[in-house]
Amino acid sequence: MTPDFDVIDAAPAEASTGPVGAHGLAAISVLQTVFGYAAFRGAQAEIVDHVCAGGDALVLMPTGGGKSLCYQVPAIVRHRADQGVAIVVSPLIALMHDQVGALEEAGVHAAYLNSSLTSEDAQRIEREMMGGRLVLLYAAPERITTPRFLAQLDSLHERGLLSLFAIDEAHCVSQWGHDFREDYLSLNVLHERYPGVPRIALTATADDLTRADIIERLQLEEARIFISSFDRPNIRYGIVEKDNARAQLLRFIQDEHDGDAGIVYCQSRKKVDETAAWLSSEGITALPYHAGLDADVRRRHQDRFLREEGLVMVATIAFGMGIDKPDVRFVAHLDLPKNIESYYQETGRAGRDGLPADAWMTYGLADVVNQRRMIDDSPAGDEFKRGQVGKLEALLALAESHDCRRVRLLAYFGEASPPCTRFQNACDNCLSPPVTWNATEAARKALSCIYRFHQNGGQRFGAGHLIDVLRGKVTDKVTQHGHASLSTFGVGADVSEGQWRAVLRQLIALGHLRTEGEYHTLELTASAREVLRGEVQLLLREATEAPSGGGRRGKTASRGSAARSADKNKAPPVPLDAEATERFSALKAWRAEVAREHNLPAYVVFHDATLAEMARAQPQSLDDIAQISGVGAKKLEAYGREILRVLES
Ligand code: ADP
Ligand code: ZN
């Protein structure tokens, strides 16, 4: 069987390590007894084995691919072999708490060191670390590279108690990405000072430039590189034309994600505030998040998002990095993201738990105009601008595409993939292929009509008026300017308004048209001539006239109708009958109490999928519970009896 990932050996391997290598048995036993999972996924087995054996690794895996286990399992295996403490470099203090909480729940002795601790706690943790009793220690790069901390590492190293270094979110070392962190640059000290200690760097950022940067700056030239497929099969991609975006969003949430946790991305802070307030007024629990809010408010909102169920976060791109909440069921874009890289990263935050999730976007003419203008007006150099324009065009091509979105997305990252019709969770285009039409002639008509405006007194007009003239609509404005007598008046009556907007979006995206001033009046560019001469072919998708998702599959079809009619609560992640749904709700109520007592998000106690499986299978004994995915030995011991009690009542 060929694996669904590539292994690139920067240096020749000393010994060949197959999927179950020298440490395979110890590793699989840790996976099963500690984490309660039956088998490794994809590249995990090989990575774990390689790191257990002391090798360096660079792991490129999409969000939700299961990167954490790639260093947590080796850390446990090496700790059990008396190799001491694993140091995990993590960029966000805010998230260390939950990560450590999840490990402790699974019975793994882990801790973090950061400024949120009291000095007594910090001292206690340092003692645990120096004694080699901790299995994993999480800290931010700025702490790890202080002389004091390095001296502690020296001492551990001398005693053979430094088991490995894991560098999470390794793309932060790259100046190319938007998550660049100065402190990451100093991490090369780890290699220089402790050359024998294995290092594993992990990231979900796929592009070649970033990868090369990580290798160079972290001195990972000798590391094995593991590249997984970046496909996210459980995410359903859908892009709809904007037609009252708020109403579309509301309908999308109500119809498909009632009671689900989700993220709604907007471009501006103001729009974030307004959208959050509006969703709240419509009865949806929504909170705003952007860099303009107090740090305190931001922290509180993020905390509520992680801890509460079914909360919608309306946010700018300031929200996201390191949000490892597994049960985000949708990511919606009310504005166009900057480029496909951003789109993929932002939508990737949905469905980390592998259960069905939606990436939904609404976009329209104004988005294209805005993005294009932001690039044109920026003070950057021409070469940079051309690069940005190229990226915008690729994004628009994705939005306007009539073929498989998944194929296009993966192709953008250099990965070939068959269309997603093979999944239950196919993209909107695979689910209901749109009709296409040849818009070349229409584009010529639009441009020549604008040319007539220019001739006719030189005045400029916006898209609305242009479409009226093309469609032969006699409005006050048409009469006032005598536009009914233009030769282009009414030449496009057979093309709908929606289709005209699509034509204009394409022309702007391709740079044949641009907009000016506060009224967004349309202006021909030099390259418009190529279109007028018929040298540019435009094939467009038919505008979706349906006000909402248009042809999208309803939630009832995808999630089981019995569950949905049984109660108004959030539907379970797998289809359950009415009685099982009741058991699922009871288990969730129990879990919420446990999470509150432990001050942890509910998913750290058990994932939804694990509870749903319990509700379905109705285990009768502790042995039965142990068979369920996500139940390790510690959780079985801590919660097994209570679960049986909840299921009985
Ligand atoms: P990443 O860091 O790559 O985004 P995570 O490490 O958070 O992904 O893993 C995503 C989810 O998949 C987690 O809920 C994790 O428990 C689960 N997971 C990872 N590996 C496995 C596995 N081998 N079997 C079952 N579940 C797994
Ligand atoms: Zn598809």
PDB file of N, CA and C and ligand atoms in Angstrom, residues 403-407 419-421 426-431, ligand 2:
ATOM      1  N   ASP A 403     -16.237  24.037 -11.452  1.00  0.00           N
ATOM      2  CA  ASP A 403     -15.835  22.655 -11.198  1.00  0.00           C
ATOM      3  C   ASP A 403     -15.477  22.483  -9.721  1.00  0.00           C
ATOM      4  N   CYS A 404     -14.910  21.344  -9.379  1.00  0.00           N
ATOM      5  CA  CYS A 404     -14.707  20.986  -7.968  1.00  0.00           C
ATOM      6  C   CYS A 404     -13.804  21.982  -7.221  1.00  0.00           C
ATOM      7  N   ARG A 405     -14.327  22.546  -6.142  1.00  0.00           N
ATOM      8  CA  ARG A 405     -13.545  23.510  -5.335  1.00  0.00           C
ATOM      9  C   ARG A 405     -12.330  22.833  -4.710  1.00  0.00           C
ATOM     10  N   ARG A 406     -12.525  21.591  -4.272  1.00  0.00           N
ATOM     11  CA  ARG A 406     -11.447  20.892  -3.586  1.00  0.00           C
ATOM     12  C   ARG A 406     -10.275  20.664  -4.538  1.00  0.00           C
ATOM     13  N   VAL A 407     -10.589  20.262  -5.768  1.00  0.00           N
ATOM     14  CA  VAL A 407      -9.537  20.034  -6.759  1.00  0.00           C
ATOM     15  C   VAL A 407      -8.746  21.323  -6.968  1.00  0.00           C
ATOM     16  N   PRO A 419     -11.983  14.765  -8.085  1.00  0.00           N
ATOM     17  CA  PRO A 419     -13.075  15.586  -7.552  1.00  0.00           C
ATOM     18  C   PRO A 419     -13.731  14.927  -6.340  1.00  0.00           C
ATOM     19  N   CYS A 420     -14.400  15.734  -5.530  1.00  0.00           N
ATOM     20  CA  CYS A 420     -14.862  15.202  -4.254  1.00  0.00           C
ATOM     21  C   CYS A 420     -16.225  14.543  -4.330  1.00  0.00           C
ATOM     22  N   THR A 421     -16.705  14.254  -5.528  1.00  0.00           N
ATOM     23  CA  THR A 421     -17.989  13.566  -5.629  1.00  0.00           C
ATOM     24  C   THR A 421     -17.964  12.247  -4.874  1.00  0.00           C
ATOM     25  N   ALA A 426     -19.323  16.318  -0.261  1.00  0.00           N
ATOM     26  CA  ALA A 426     -18.812  16.952  -1.466  1.00  0.00           C
ATOM     27  C   ALA A 426     -19.031  18.470  -1.448  1.00  0.00           C
ATOM     28  N   CYS A 427     -18.215  19.188  -2.199  1.00  0.00           N
ATOM     29  CA  CYS A 427     -18.344  20.637  -2.273  1.00  0.00           C
ATOM     30  C   CYS A 427     -19.624  21.010  -3.028  1.00  0.00           C
ATOM     31  N   ASP A 428     -20.005  22.260  -2.957  1.00  0.00           N
ATOM     32  CA  ASP A 428     -21.259  22.694  -3.582  1.00  0.00           C
ATOM     33  C   ASP A 428     -21.289  22.397  -5.081  1.00  0.00           C
ATOM     34  N   ASN A 429     -20.174  22.597  -5.759  1.00  0.00           N
ATOM     35  CA  ASN A 429     -20.167  22.377  -7.208  1.00  0.00           C
ATOM     36  C   ASN A 429     -20.287  20.907  -7.587  1.00  0.00           C
ATOM     37  N   CYS A 430     -19.699  20.034  -6.756  1.00  0.00           N
ATOM     38  CA  CYS A 430     -19.814  18.605  -7.042  1.00  0.00           C
ATOM     39  C   CYS A 430     -21.230  18.135  -6.710  1.00  0.00           C
ATOM     40  N   LEU A 431     -21.799  18.714  -5.681  1.00  0.00           N
ATOM     41  CA  LEU A 431     -23.130  18.323  -5.235  1.00  0.00           C
ATOM     42  C   LEU A 431     -24.187  18.710  -6.261  1.00  0.00           C
TER      43      LEU A 431
HETATM   44 ZN    ZN B   2     -15.903  19.042  -5.244  1.00  0.00          ZN
END
